[in-house]
Short mmCIF file of C-alpha atoms in Angstrom, two decimals:
data_model
loop_
_atom_site.label_atom_id
_atom_site.label_comp_id
_atom_site.label_asym_id
_atom_site.label_seq_id
_atom_site.Cartn_x
_atom_site.Cartn_y
_atom_site.Cartn_z
CA MET A 18 0.00 0.00 0.00
CA TYR A 19 2.03 2.93 -1.32
CA ILE A 20 -0.02 5.93 -0.28
CA LYS A 21 2.29 7.84 2.07
CA LYS A 22 2.59 10.96 -0.09
CA ASP A 23 -1.07 10.89 -1.06
CA MET A 24 -2.10 10.86 2.59
CA GLU A 25 0.38 13.61 3.46
CA LEU A 26 -1.20 15.79 0.78
CA LYS A 27 -4.70 14.96 2.05
CA LEU A 28 -3.66 15.91 5.58
CA GLU A 29 -2.31 19.28 4.45
CA LYS A 30 -5.38 19.94 2.33
CA GLY A 31 -7.55 19.50 5.42
CA ARG A 32 -5.44 21.92 7.43
CA ALA A 33 -5.65 24.45 4.61
CA LYS A 34 -9.45 24.25 4.70
CA ILE A 35 -9.50 25.21 8.38
CA ALA A 36 -6.98 27.99 7.83
CA LYS A 37 -9.09 29.47 5.05
CA ALA A 38 -12.33 29.16 7.02
CA LEU A 39 -10.77 31.09 9.90
CA LYS A 40 -9.14 33.69 7.63
CA ASP A 41 -12.44 34.35 5.85
CA ASN A 42 -14.32 34.79 9.13
CA ASN A 43 -11.94 36.95 11.19
CA ASN A 44 -10.52 33.95 13.07
CA PHE A 45 -13.89 32.91 14.53
CA THR A 46 -16.30 30.49 12.92
CA LEU A 47 -18.96 27.81 13.40
CA MET A 48 -18.74 24.04 13.36
CA SER A 49 -22.18 22.56 12.71
CA THR A 50 -23.03 19.13 14.08
CA GLY A 51 -26.00 17.02 15.12
CA ILE A 52 -28.64 16.70 12.42
CA THR A 53 -26.77 19.14 10.16
CA GLY A 54 -23.75 16.84 10.18
CA ASP A 55 -25.59 13.56 9.64
CA ASP A 56 -28.34 14.48 7.16
CA ALA A 57 -26.95 15.35 3.73
CA ARG A 58 -29.89 17.65 2.93
CA LEU A 59 -29.32 19.75 6.03
CA ALA A 60 -25.55 19.59 5.66
CA LYS A 61 -25.99 21.13 2.23
CA ALA A 62 -28.36 23.74 3.67
CA VAL A 63 -25.91 24.97 6.29
CA THR A 64 -22.95 24.95 3.90
CA ASP A 65 -25.04 26.88 1.37
CA ALA A 66 -25.46 29.40 4.21
CA GLY A 67 -21.68 29.66 4.61
CA VAL A 68 -20.73 27.00 7.18
CA LYS A 69 -17.33 25.50 6.35
CA ILE A 70 -16.92 22.90 9.13
CA LEU A 71 -19.20 19.91 9.69
CA GLU A 72 -19.15 17.13 12.27
CA PRO A 73 -21.04 13.91 11.62
CA ASN A 74 -20.90 11.66 14.70
CA HIS A 75 -22.25 8.34 15.92
CA PRO A 76 -24.47 9.49 18.83
CA ALA A 77 -26.21 11.94 16.52
CA LEU A 78 -26.66 9.17 13.96
CA ALA A 79 -28.17 6.87 16.61
CA LEU A 80 -30.62 9.66 17.43
CA ALA A 81 -31.36 10.41 13.77
CA ARG A 82 -32.13 6.75 13.09
CA GLY A 83 -34.19 6.29 16.25
CA TYR A 84 -31.82 3.46 17.09
CA LYS A 85 -33.49 1.14 19.63
CA GLY A 86 -36.11 3.81 20.17
CA VAL A 87 -33.86 6.65 21.37
CA THR A 88 -35.46 10.07 21.10
CA GLU A 89 -33.01 12.32 22.95
CA MET A 90 -29.25 12.73 22.97
CA GLY A 91 -28.71 11.47 26.51
CA GLU A 92 -30.18 8.12 25.50
CA ALA A 93 -28.22 8.07 22.25
CA GLU A 94 -24.93 8.59 24.12
CA LYS A 95 -25.50 5.30 25.96
CA LEU A 96 -25.88 3.35 22.71
CA ARG A 97 -23.50 5.23 20.41
CA HIS A 98 -20.86 2.46 20.52
CA GLU A 99 -23.30 0.12 18.71
CA ILE A 100 -23.28 2.25 15.56
CA THR A 101 -20.85 0.78 13.02
CA ILE A 102 -17.90 2.17 11.12
CA ALA A 103 -19.73 1.23 7.91
CA GLN A 104 -22.72 3.37 8.92
CA MET A 105 -20.51 6.37 9.71
CA ALA A 106 -18.63 5.93 6.42
CA GLU A 107 -21.93 5.89 4.53
CA VAL A 108 -23.02 9.12 6.22
CA THR A 109 -19.65 10.73 5.54
CA ARG A 110 -19.72 9.77 1.84
CA GLY A 111 -23.23 11.17 1.49
CA VAL A 112 -22.40 14.48 3.15
CA ARG A 113 -19.12 14.83 1.25
CA SER A 114 -20.88 14.25 -2.07
CA VAL A 115 -23.28 17.19 -1.63
CA VAL A 116 -21.15 19.87 0.03
CA PRO A 117 -18.37 21.96 -1.56
CA ASP A 118 -14.87 20.52 -1.53
CA ASP A 119 -13.60 23.32 0.72
CA VAL A 120 -15.90 22.19 3.55
CA PHE A 121 -13.94 20.50 6.35
CA ILE A 122 -15.54 17.31 7.69
CA THR A 123 -14.48 15.86 11.04
CA VAL A 124 -16.06 12.54 11.98
CA GLY A 125 -16.82 10.99 15.35
CA PHE A 126 -17.22 7.23 15.11
CA PRO A 127 -17.42 4.24 17.49
CA GLY A 128 -14.17 4.09 19.42
CA SER A 129 -13.18 7.70 18.79
CA PHE A 130 -14.99 8.65 22.01
CA THR A 131 -14.49 7.23 25.49
CA GLU A 132 -17.24 4.65 25.02
CA LEU A 133 -19.35 2.94 27.65
CA MET A 134 -18.25 -0.34 26.06
CA PRO A 135 -14.73 -0.63 24.58
CA VAL A 136 -14.59 -0.52 20.78
CA ILE A 137 -11.51 -1.82 19.01
CA VAL A 138 -10.56 0.39 16.07
CA THR A 139 -8.26 -0.94 13.34
CA ASP A 140 -6.09 0.69 10.69
CA GLU A 141 -8.71 -0.36 8.16
CA ASP A 142 -11.32 1.69 10.05
CA PHE A 143 -9.15 4.82 9.77
CA ARG A 144 -8.64 4.11 6.07
CA THR A 145 -12.37 3.62 5.54
CA ILE A 146 -13.29 6.93 7.16
CA SER A 147 -10.52 8.75 5.30
CA LEU A 148 -11.56 7.40 1.90
CA ALA A 149 -15.20 8.20 2.67
CA GLY A 150 -14.22 11.87 2.55
CA ALA A 151 -13.36 12.84 6.12
CA ASP A 152 -10.70 15.46 6.75
CA SER A 153 -10.36 14.75 10.45
CA ILE A 154 -11.19 12.45 13.34
CA HIS A 155 -13.34 14.00 16.06
CA THR A 156 -12.11 12.30 19.20
CA HIS A 157 -13.29 12.54 22.79
CA LYS A 158 -10.78 10.05 24.15
CA SER A 159 -9.86 10.81 27.74
CA ASP A 160 -6.36 9.37 27.94
CA LEU A 161 -3.31 11.17 26.57
CA MET A 162 -1.52 7.95 25.60
CA ASP A 163 -4.59 6.79 23.67
CA ILE A 164 -4.79 10.13 21.88
CA GLU A 165 -1.10 9.99 20.97
CA GLU A 166 -1.65 6.65 19.24
CA TRP A 167 -4.76 8.00 17.51
CA VAL A 168 -2.82 10.97 16.18
CA LYS A 169 -0.07 8.79 14.74
CA THR A 170 -2.54 6.50 13.00
CA ALA A 171 -4.88 9.26 11.83
CA HIS A 172 -2.04 11.26 10.30
CA ARG A 173 -0.81 8.15 8.51
CA PHE A 174 -4.19 7.95 6.79
CA GLY A 175 -4.42 11.64 5.89
CA LEU A 176 -6.68 12.60 8.79
CA ASN A 177 -6.31 15.53 11.14
CA VAL A 178 -7.35 15.09 14.78
CA ASP A 179 -9.43 17.38 16.95
CA ALA A 180 -9.31 16.33 20.62
CA TYR A 181 -10.93 17.80 23.73
CA ILE A 182 -10.37 18.75 27.34
CA GLY A 183 -13.13 18.12 29.88
CA LYS A 184 -13.50 17.85 33.65
CA SER A 185 -13.26 14.86 35.95
CA THR A 186 -16.80 15.58 37.17
CA ASP A 187 -18.43 15.55 33.71
CA LEU A 188 -21.42 13.19 33.37
CA HIS A 189 -19.80 11.63 30.30
CA GLN A 190 -16.05 11.61 29.70
CA PHE A 191 -15.76 13.80 26.63
CA GLY A 192 -12.08 14.64 26.88
CA VAL A 193 -8.92 14.54 28.93
CA PRO A 194 -9.91 15.69 32.44
CA ALA A 195 -8.46 18.99 33.63
CA ASP A 196 -10.27 20.70 36.51
CA SER A 197 -8.41 23.97 36.98
CA PRO A 198 -7.23 26.54 34.40
CA GLU A 199 -3.67 25.52 35.23
CA GLU A 200 -4.48 21.89 34.46
CA VAL A 201 -6.22 22.95 31.24
CA ALA A 202 -3.04 24.72 30.12
CA LYS A 203 -0.90 21.72 31.00
CA VAL A 204 -3.11 19.24 29.14
CA ALA A 205 -3.51 21.57 26.15
CA LYS A 206 0.25 21.92 25.83
CA ARG A 207 0.69 18.17 25.95
CA LEU A 208 -2.02 17.64 23.30
CA GLU A 209 -0.23 20.10 21.05
CA GLU A 210 3.11 18.35 21.65
CA ILE A 211 1.76 14.95 20.63
CA GLY A 212 0.44 16.39 17.39
CA VAL A 213 -3.25 17.13 17.91
CA ASP A 214 -4.21 19.50 15.11
CA PHE A 215 -7.13 21.31 16.80
CA ILE A 216 -7.80 21.40 20.54
CA GLY A 217 -11.23 21.90 22.07
CA LEU A 218 -12.70 22.59 25.49
CA MET A 219 -15.95 20.99 26.60
CA THR A 220 -17.75 23.82 28.38
CA GLY A 221 -20.01 21.65 30.55
CA MET A 222 -22.40 24.60 30.27
CA SER A 223 -25.51 24.52 32.44
CA TYR A 224 -28.08 27.27 32.16
CA GLU A 225 -29.54 27.03 35.63
CA GLY A 226 -28.78 30.44 37.09
CA VAL A 227 -26.81 31.55 34.03
CA ALA A 228 -28.19 34.66 32.33
CA ALA A 229 -28.80 34.50 28.60
CA GLY A 230 -25.78 35.53 26.59
CA GLU A 231 -23.34 35.08 29.47
CA ILE A 232 -20.49 32.63 29.94
CA PRO A 233 -19.71 31.62 33.54
CA ASN A 234 -16.37 32.97 34.77
CA GLU A 235 -15.04 29.47 35.37
CA ILE A 236 -15.52 28.61 31.71
CA LYS A 237 -13.99 31.91 30.60
CA GLU A 238 -10.91 31.17 32.68
CA ARG A 239 -10.62 27.65 31.26
CA LEU A 240 -10.99 28.93 27.69
CA GLN A 241 -8.42 31.64 28.35
CA ALA A 242 -5.97 29.02 29.62
CA LEU A 243 -6.49 27.02 26.43
CA VAL A 244 -6.20 29.80 23.86
CA GLU A 245 -3.19 31.40 25.56
CA THR A 246 -1.28 28.11 25.71
CA VAL A 247 -1.45 26.64 22.21
CA LYS A 248 -0.83 27.86 18.68
CA VAL A 249 -3.15 25.40 16.91
CA PRO A 250 -6.81 26.36 16.31
CA THR A 251 -9.05 26.01 19.36
CA LEU A 252 -12.68 24.99 19.81
CA ALA A 253 -15.48 25.32 22.37
CA GLU A 254 -18.31 22.80 22.56
CA GLY A 255 -21.30 22.16 24.79
CA GLY A 256 -24.50 24.08 25.47
CA ILE A 257 -23.85 26.81 22.90
CA ASN A 258 -26.86 28.49 21.33
CA LEU A 259 -28.00 31.75 19.73
CA GLU A 260 -28.15 33.53 23.07
CA ASN A 261 -24.53 32.96 24.03
CA PHE A 262 -22.81 32.32 20.68
CA SER A 263 -21.59 35.89 20.21
CA ALA A 264 -20.18 35.98 23.75
CA PHE A 265 -17.62 33.37 22.73
CA LYS A 266 -16.07 35.80 20.24
CA SER A 267 -14.41 37.70 23.05
CA THR A 268 -12.81 34.57 24.52
CA GLY A 269 -10.27 34.16 21.71
CA VAL A 270 -11.50 30.69 20.78
CA ASN A 271 -11.48 30.05 17.03
CA ILE A 272 -14.29 27.56 16.42
CA VAL A 273 -17.59 27.16 18.24
CA THR A 274 -19.51 23.90 17.87
CA VAL A 275 -23.31 23.99 17.75
CA GLY A 276 -25.41 20.84 17.61
CA THR A 277 -28.39 20.56 19.94
CA ALA A 278 -29.46 24.18 19.45
CA MET A 279 -29.48 23.69 15.68
CA ASP A 280 -31.39 20.42 16.07
CA ASP A 281 -34.02 22.14 18.22
CA MET A 282 -34.46 24.97 15.72
CA ALA A 283 -34.83 22.52 12.84
CA ARG A 284 -37.35 20.43 14.76
CA MET A 285 -39.46 23.47 15.66
CA ALA A 286 -39.38 24.74 12.06
CA VAL A 287 -40.59 21.39 10.70
CA ALA A 288 -43.29 21.12 13.39
CA GLU A 289 -44.55 24.61 12.55
CA ALA A 290 -44.62 23.81 8.83
CA ALA A 291 -46.62 20.66 9.54
CA ARG A 292 -49.09 22.59 11.69
CA LYS A 293 -49.65 25.04 8.85
CA PHE A 294 -50.41 22.26 6.40
CA MET A 295 -52.71 20.52 8.89
CA SER A 296 -54.64 23.70 9.50
CA ILE A 297 -55.60 24.20 5.85
#
């Protein structure tokens, strides 16, 4: 299998897509996930609107398919490891085929998260996702040694890696735990050293007692520790919606991920359209 140079070129092409997306949007842009990452029609809709970064992932696919009757993301997270690589590759191929080539696609698939049940991922799985059209692996692994191995393998198959920092008290482990800003900086630096291409912070945002449009000081301090420590592009994910999206601009983070809020807006729009038809 003589594809070393081909995969190196693919890797660099992916990085160039992110660089251009940030340059064109004053170093701050949106990554759209959830239903807009897994449904090709909606992926095309958001990219037609200017979105340049998409994230298909396996919990969102479980929810989209109503897998074993799941109807909300919390339930889907418990079953996400049962979605297959083949299913995620099919979704990725479909999305890639309808969006412009300059759209960056990062894919979460079984085993790329810290799963409730261990999932063994092979070189062939990386190759499959890469050839399906992914530019990156979206990983929520929670161990630095695991992530280091993922980076080596992903890069070998032309895939960037975006990895995340969470907290030890998070309900689900969605990243390497770091509880204080100092720990965030330390973990972020290590992620950069082992070759992670884009580093994100899971906000753990809860809106009980949080005013609309505000970001709790603790999260601001954690984001500040991240963006001041690394040179690679940074991300924020978790509980981000229209009311607080603009507040993240002042944090220095480069990419903000929106999933559930977009899903809710799409669901309400479809429900309202149906009501209008039913009322005629």
